[in-house]
GROMACS .gro file of C-alpha atoms in nm:
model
  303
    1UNK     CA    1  17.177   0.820   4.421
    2UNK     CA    2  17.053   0.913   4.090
    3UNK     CA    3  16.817   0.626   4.119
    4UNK     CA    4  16.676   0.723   4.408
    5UNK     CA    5  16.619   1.034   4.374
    6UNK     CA    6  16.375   0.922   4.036
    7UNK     CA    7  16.221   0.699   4.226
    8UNK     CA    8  16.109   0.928   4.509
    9UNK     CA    9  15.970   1.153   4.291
   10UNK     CA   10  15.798   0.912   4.067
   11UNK     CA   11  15.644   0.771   4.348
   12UNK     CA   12  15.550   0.995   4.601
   13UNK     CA   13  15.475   1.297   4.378
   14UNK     CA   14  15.296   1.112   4.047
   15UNK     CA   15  15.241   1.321   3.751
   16UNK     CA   16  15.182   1.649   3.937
   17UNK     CA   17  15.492   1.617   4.155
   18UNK     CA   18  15.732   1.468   3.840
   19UNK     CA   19  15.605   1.768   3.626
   20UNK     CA   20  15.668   2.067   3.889
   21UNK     CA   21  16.004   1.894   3.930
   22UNK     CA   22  16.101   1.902   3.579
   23UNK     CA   23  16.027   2.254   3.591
   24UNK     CA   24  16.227   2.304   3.872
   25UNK     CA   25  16.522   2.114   3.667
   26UNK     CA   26  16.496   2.271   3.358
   27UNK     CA   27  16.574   2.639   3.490
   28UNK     CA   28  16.863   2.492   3.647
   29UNK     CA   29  16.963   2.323   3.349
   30UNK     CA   30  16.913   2.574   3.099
   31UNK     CA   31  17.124   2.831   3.331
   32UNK     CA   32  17.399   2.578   3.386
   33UNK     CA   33  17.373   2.573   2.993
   34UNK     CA   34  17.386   2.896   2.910
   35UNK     CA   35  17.617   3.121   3.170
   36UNK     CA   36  17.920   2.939   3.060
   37UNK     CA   37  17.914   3.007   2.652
   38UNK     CA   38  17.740   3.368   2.726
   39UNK     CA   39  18.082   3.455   2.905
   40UNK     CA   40  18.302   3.361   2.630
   41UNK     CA   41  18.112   3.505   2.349
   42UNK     CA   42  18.150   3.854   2.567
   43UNK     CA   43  18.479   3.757   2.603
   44UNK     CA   44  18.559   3.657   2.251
   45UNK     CA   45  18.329   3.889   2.052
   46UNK     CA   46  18.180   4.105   2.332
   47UNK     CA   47  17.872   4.057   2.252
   48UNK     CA   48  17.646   3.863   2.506
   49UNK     CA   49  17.453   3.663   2.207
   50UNK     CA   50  17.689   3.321   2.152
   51UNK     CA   51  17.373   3.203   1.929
   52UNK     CA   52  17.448   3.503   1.697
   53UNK     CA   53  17.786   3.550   1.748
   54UNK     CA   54  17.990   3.188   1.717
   55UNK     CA   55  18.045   3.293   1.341
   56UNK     CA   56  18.320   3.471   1.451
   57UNK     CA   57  18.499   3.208   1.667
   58UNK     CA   58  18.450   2.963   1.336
   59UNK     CA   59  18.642   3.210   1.106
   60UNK     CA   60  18.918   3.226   1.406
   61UNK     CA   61  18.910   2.866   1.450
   62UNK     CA   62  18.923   2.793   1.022
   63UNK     CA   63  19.265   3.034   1.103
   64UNK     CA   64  19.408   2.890   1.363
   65UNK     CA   65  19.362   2.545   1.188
   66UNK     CA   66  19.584   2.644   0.915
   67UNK     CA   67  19.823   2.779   1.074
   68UNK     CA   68  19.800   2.401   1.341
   69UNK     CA   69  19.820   2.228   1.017
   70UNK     CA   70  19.475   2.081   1.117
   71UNK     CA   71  19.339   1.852   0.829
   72UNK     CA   72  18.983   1.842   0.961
   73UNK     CA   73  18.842   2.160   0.975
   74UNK     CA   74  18.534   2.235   1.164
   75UNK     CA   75  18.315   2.443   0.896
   76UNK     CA   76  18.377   2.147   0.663
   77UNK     CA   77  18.021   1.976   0.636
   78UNK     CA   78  17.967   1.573   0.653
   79UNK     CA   79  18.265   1.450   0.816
   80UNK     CA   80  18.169   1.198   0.988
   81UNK     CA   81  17.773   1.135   0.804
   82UNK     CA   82  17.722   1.136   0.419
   83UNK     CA   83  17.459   1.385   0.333
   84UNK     CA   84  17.178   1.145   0.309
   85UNK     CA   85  17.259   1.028   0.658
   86UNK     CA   86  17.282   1.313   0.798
   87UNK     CA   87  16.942   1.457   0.679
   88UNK     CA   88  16.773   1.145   0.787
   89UNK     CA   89  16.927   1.161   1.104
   90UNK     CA   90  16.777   1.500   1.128
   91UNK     CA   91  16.475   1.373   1.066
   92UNK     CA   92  16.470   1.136   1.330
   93UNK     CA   93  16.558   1.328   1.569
   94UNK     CA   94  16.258   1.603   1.447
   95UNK     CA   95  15.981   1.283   1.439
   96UNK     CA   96  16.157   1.148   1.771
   97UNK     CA   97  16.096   1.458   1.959
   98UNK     CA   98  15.733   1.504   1.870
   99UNK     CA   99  15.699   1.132   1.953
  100UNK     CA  100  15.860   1.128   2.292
  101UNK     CA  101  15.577   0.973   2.557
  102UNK     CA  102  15.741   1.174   2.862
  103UNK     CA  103  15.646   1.487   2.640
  104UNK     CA  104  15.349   1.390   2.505
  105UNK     CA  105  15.233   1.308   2.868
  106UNK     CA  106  15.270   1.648   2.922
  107UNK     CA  107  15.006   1.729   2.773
  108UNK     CA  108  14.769   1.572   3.046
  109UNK     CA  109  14.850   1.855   3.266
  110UNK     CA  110  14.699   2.115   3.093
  111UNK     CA  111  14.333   2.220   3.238
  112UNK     CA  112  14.212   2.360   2.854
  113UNK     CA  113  14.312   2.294   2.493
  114UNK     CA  114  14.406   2.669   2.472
  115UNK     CA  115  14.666   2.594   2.747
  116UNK     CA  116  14.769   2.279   2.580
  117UNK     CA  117  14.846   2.498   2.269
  118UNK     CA  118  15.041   2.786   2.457
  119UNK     CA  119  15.207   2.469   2.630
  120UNK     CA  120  15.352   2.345   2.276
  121UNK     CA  121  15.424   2.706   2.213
  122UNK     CA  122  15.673   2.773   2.510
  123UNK     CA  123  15.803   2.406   2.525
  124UNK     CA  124  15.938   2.444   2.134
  125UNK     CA  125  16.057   2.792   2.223
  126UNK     CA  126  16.268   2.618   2.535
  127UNK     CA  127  16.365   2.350   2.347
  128UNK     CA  128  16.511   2.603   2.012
  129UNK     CA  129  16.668   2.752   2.310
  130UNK     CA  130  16.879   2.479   2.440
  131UNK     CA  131  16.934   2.310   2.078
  132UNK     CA  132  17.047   2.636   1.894
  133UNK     CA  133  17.295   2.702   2.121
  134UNK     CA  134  17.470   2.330   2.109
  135UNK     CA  135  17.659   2.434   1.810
  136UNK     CA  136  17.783   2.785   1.983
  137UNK     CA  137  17.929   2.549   2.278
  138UNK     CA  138  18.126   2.371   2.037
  139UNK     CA  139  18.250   2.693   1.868
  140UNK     CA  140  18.373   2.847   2.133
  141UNK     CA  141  18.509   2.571   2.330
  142UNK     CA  142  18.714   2.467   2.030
  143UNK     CA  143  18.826   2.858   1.979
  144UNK     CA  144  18.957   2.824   2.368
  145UNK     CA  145  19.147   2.471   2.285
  146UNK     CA  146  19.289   2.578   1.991
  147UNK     CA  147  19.406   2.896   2.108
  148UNK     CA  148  19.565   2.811   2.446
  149UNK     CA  149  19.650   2.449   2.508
  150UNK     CA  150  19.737   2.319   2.124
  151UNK     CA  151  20.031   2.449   2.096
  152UNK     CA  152  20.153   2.482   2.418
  153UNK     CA  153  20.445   2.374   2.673
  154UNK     CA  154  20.290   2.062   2.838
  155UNK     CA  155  20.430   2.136   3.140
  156UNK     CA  156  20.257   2.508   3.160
  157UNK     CA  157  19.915   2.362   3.023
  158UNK     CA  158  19.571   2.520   3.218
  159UNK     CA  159  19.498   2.331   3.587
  160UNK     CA  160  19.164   2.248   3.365
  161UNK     CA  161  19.395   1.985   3.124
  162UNK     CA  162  19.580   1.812   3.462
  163UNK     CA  163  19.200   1.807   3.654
  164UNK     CA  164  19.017   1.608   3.358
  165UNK     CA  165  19.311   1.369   3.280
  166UNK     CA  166  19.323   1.227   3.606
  167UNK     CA  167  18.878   1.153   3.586
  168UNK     CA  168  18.892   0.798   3.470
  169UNK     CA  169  19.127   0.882   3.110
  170UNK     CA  170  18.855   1.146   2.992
  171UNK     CA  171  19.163   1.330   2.873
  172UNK     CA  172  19.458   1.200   2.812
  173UNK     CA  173  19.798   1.372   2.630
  174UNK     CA  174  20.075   1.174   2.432
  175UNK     CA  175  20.366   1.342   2.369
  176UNK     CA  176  20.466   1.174   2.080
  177UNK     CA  177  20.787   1.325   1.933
  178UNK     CA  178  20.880   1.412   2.287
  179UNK     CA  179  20.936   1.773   2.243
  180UNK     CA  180  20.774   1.890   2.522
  181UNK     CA  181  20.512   2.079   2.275
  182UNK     CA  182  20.152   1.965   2.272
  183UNK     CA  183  20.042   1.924   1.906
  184UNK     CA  184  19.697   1.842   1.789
  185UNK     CA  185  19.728   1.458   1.765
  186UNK     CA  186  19.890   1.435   2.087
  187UNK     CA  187  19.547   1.563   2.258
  188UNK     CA  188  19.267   1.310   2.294
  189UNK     CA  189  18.948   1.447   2.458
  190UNK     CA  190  18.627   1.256   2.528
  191UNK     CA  191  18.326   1.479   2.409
  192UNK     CA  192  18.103   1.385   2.677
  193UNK     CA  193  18.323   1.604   2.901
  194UNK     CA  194  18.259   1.892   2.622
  195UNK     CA  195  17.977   2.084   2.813
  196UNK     CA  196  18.093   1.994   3.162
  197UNK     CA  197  18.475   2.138   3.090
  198UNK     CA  198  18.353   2.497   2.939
  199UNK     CA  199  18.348   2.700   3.245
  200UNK     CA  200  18.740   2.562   3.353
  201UNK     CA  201  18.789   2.590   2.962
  202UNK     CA  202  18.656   2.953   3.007
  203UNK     CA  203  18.863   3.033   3.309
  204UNK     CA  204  18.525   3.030   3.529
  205UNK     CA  205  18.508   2.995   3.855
  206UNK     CA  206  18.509   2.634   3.986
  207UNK     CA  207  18.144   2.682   4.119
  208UNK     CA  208  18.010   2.739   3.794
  209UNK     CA  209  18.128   2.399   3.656
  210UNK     CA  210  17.950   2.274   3.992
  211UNK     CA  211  17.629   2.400   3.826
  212UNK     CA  212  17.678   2.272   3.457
  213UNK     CA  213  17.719   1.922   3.642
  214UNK     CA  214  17.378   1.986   3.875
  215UNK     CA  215  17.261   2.097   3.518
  216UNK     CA  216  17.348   1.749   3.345
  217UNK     CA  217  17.251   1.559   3.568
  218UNK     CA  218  16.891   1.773   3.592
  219UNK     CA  219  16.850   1.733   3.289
  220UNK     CA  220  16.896   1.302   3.301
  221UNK     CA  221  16.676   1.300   3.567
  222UNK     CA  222  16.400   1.528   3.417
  223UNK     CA  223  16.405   1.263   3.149
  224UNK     CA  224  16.405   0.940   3.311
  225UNK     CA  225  16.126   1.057   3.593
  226UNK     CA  226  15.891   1.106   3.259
  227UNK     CA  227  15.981   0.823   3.063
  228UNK     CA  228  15.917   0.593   3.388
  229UNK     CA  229  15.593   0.693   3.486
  230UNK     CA  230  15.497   0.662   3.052
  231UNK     CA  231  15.623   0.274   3.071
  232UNK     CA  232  15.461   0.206   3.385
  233UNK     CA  233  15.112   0.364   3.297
  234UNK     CA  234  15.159   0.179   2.962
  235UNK     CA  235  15.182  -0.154   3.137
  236UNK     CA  236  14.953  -0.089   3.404
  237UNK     CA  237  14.693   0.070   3.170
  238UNK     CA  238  14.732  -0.100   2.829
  239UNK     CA  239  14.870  -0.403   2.987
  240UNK     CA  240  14.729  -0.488   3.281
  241UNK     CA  241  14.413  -0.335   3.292
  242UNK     CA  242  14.262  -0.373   2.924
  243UNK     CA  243  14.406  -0.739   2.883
  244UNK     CA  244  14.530  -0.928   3.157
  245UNK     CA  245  14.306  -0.809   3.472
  246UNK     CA  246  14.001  -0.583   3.323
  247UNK     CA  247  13.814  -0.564   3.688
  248UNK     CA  248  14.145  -0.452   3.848
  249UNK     CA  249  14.058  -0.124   4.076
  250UNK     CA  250  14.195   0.165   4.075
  251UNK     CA  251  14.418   0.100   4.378
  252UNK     CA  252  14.521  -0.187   4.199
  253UNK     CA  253  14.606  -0.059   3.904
  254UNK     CA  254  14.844   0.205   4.069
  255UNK     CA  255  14.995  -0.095   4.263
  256UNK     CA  256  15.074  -0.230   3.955
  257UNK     CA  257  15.207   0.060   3.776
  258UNK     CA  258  15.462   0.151   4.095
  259UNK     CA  259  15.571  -0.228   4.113
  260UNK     CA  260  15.658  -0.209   3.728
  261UNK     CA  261  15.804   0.153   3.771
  262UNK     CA  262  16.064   0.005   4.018
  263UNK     CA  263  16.108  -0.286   3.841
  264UNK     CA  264  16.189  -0.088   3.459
  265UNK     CA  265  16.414   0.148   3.716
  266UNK     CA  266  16.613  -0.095   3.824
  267UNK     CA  267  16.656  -0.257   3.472
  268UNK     CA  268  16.716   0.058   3.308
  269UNK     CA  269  17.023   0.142   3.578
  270UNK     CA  270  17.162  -0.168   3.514
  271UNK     CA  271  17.156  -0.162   3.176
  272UNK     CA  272  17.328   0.163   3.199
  273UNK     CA  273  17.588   0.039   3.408
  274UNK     CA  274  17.716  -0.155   3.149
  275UNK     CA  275  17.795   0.188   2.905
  276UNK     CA  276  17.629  -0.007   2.572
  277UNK     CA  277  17.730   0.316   2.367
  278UNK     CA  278  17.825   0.670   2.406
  279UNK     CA  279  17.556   0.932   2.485
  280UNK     CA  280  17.534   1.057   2.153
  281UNK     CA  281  17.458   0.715   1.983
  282UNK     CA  282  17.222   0.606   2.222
  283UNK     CA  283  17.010   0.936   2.236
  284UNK     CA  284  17.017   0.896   1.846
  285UNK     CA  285  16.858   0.547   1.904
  286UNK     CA  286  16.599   0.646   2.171
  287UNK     CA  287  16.463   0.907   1.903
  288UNK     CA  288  16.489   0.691   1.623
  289UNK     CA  289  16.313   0.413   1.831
  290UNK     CA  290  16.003   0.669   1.907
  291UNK     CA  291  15.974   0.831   1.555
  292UNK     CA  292  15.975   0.433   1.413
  293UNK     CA  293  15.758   0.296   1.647
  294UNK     CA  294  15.495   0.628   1.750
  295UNK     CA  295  15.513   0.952   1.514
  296UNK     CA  296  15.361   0.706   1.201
  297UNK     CA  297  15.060   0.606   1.485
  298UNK     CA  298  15.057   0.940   1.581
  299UNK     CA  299  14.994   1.130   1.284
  300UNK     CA  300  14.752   0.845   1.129
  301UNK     CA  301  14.549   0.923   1.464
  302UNK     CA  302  14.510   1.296   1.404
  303UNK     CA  303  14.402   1.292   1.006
   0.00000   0.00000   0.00000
């Protein structure tokens, strides 16, 4: 379905009808994002601000730890990265961003370099948006875990806990002593289901988990309609065009281009289907691959 629904608007719409849709999808995404971790910080804190406020769910989390006998504590720094991989990580992911084609392509939309400019300006503030709030999510969906399900009489655990173990083992519990008491190793929890469990987490209604999911899945889409139409204007462009066909027409050429959109959709959803990696590691490699392979180009061709 997912598939489709790229391809219909890579194809029918073009540039103009993939950008006004990733418009469309980003407002639902970033109030999918947002709703659920604004609630808890008012309910945790009471203050509406979860970017400003997560502090205090850490210090309450660093507590409850102790008193869990938790070895691994949260606010304890390069856990699973050395420091040296973990700033150049960072630093990927900062070159990877400004390297992304679907972004840069963005660019083309603009009718002025002044609205290029105030383009860059709101598309970094939306971005700080989304990415300064990631570690507030975590925060406060830990605080909720740690406060009531570890701990707690299996049998009396939230409907949230029963709902995700039975979705394909994204949950699962072990009682191992067999005391009926759910203790921290006993709880395994797969963190892709992180940002689409907060509002059950939360206690939210079911409809807002409805929307973190339309949100997620926004935002894959958002991504893959841009990154289509920058392969298949690469190949029908840089390809095509300039080296295999240079009298090609312009028909032709956007023949060409939808022919290799379908095909690279097709390959990419297959690939997928095969789960290579978790998210995490293969959106690390994605960026890596465009801050190797374009922000050196990139740079070199402004100075």
């Amino acid at each position: 379905i997912g598939l489709c629904g790229i391809l219909v608007c890579s194809l029918l719409g073009g540039m103009r009808g993939v950008t006004w849709t990733q418009v469309a999808q980003y407002i639902i995404l970033i109030i999918a994002y947002l709703v659920p971790v604004i609630i808890l910080s008012v309910k945790v804190t009471g203050v509406p601000i979860p970017q400003l406020m997560y502090g205090t769910a850490i210090e309450q989390i660093t507590t409850l730890e102790g008193n869990l006998g938790i070895a691994k504590a949260h606010a304890t720094p390069f856990t699973n990265y050395d420091p040296k991989n973990f700033f150049l990580l960072i630093f990927c992911l900062m070159a990877g961003t400004a390297s992304l084609p679907h972004v840069l392509m963005r660019f083309f939309t603009t009718p002025s370099v002044k609205a290029a400019r105030v383009s860059v300006a709101w598309s970094l503030f939306f971005i700080f948006l989304l990415y300064f709030t990631a570690p507030a999510y975590a925060a406060f969906a830990k605080l909720e875990i740690y406060s009531n399900v570890i701990g707690q009489e299996i049998t009396s655990l939230p409907s949230w806990v029963k709902s995700w173990s039975e979705v394909a083992g994204l949950l699962k519990i072990n009682d191992i002593n067999a005391d009926g008491i759910l203790q921290f190793k006993e709880l395994t929890i797969n963190r892709d289901i992180i940002v689409l469990a907060t509002p059950e987490i939360a206690g939210l209604p079911y409809v807002i988990a409805g929307l973190v999911s339309a949100g997620g899945l926004a935002a894959a889409l958002s991504t893959a309609d841009g990154l289509l139409l920058a392969i298949a204007n690469a190949f029908s462009h840089d390809i095509y065009y300039k080296m295999i066909n240079p009298q090609a027409s312009p028909k032709a050429r956007l023949f060409m281009a939808r022919v290799i959109l379908i095909f690279v959709a097709i390959l990419a959803a297959a690939l997928a289907s095969t789960k290579p990696a978790d998210i995490l590691s293969m959106v690390a490699m994605a960026f890596s691959i465009a801050a190797s392979g374009l922000f050196a180009p990139l740079v070199l061709g402004i100075w």
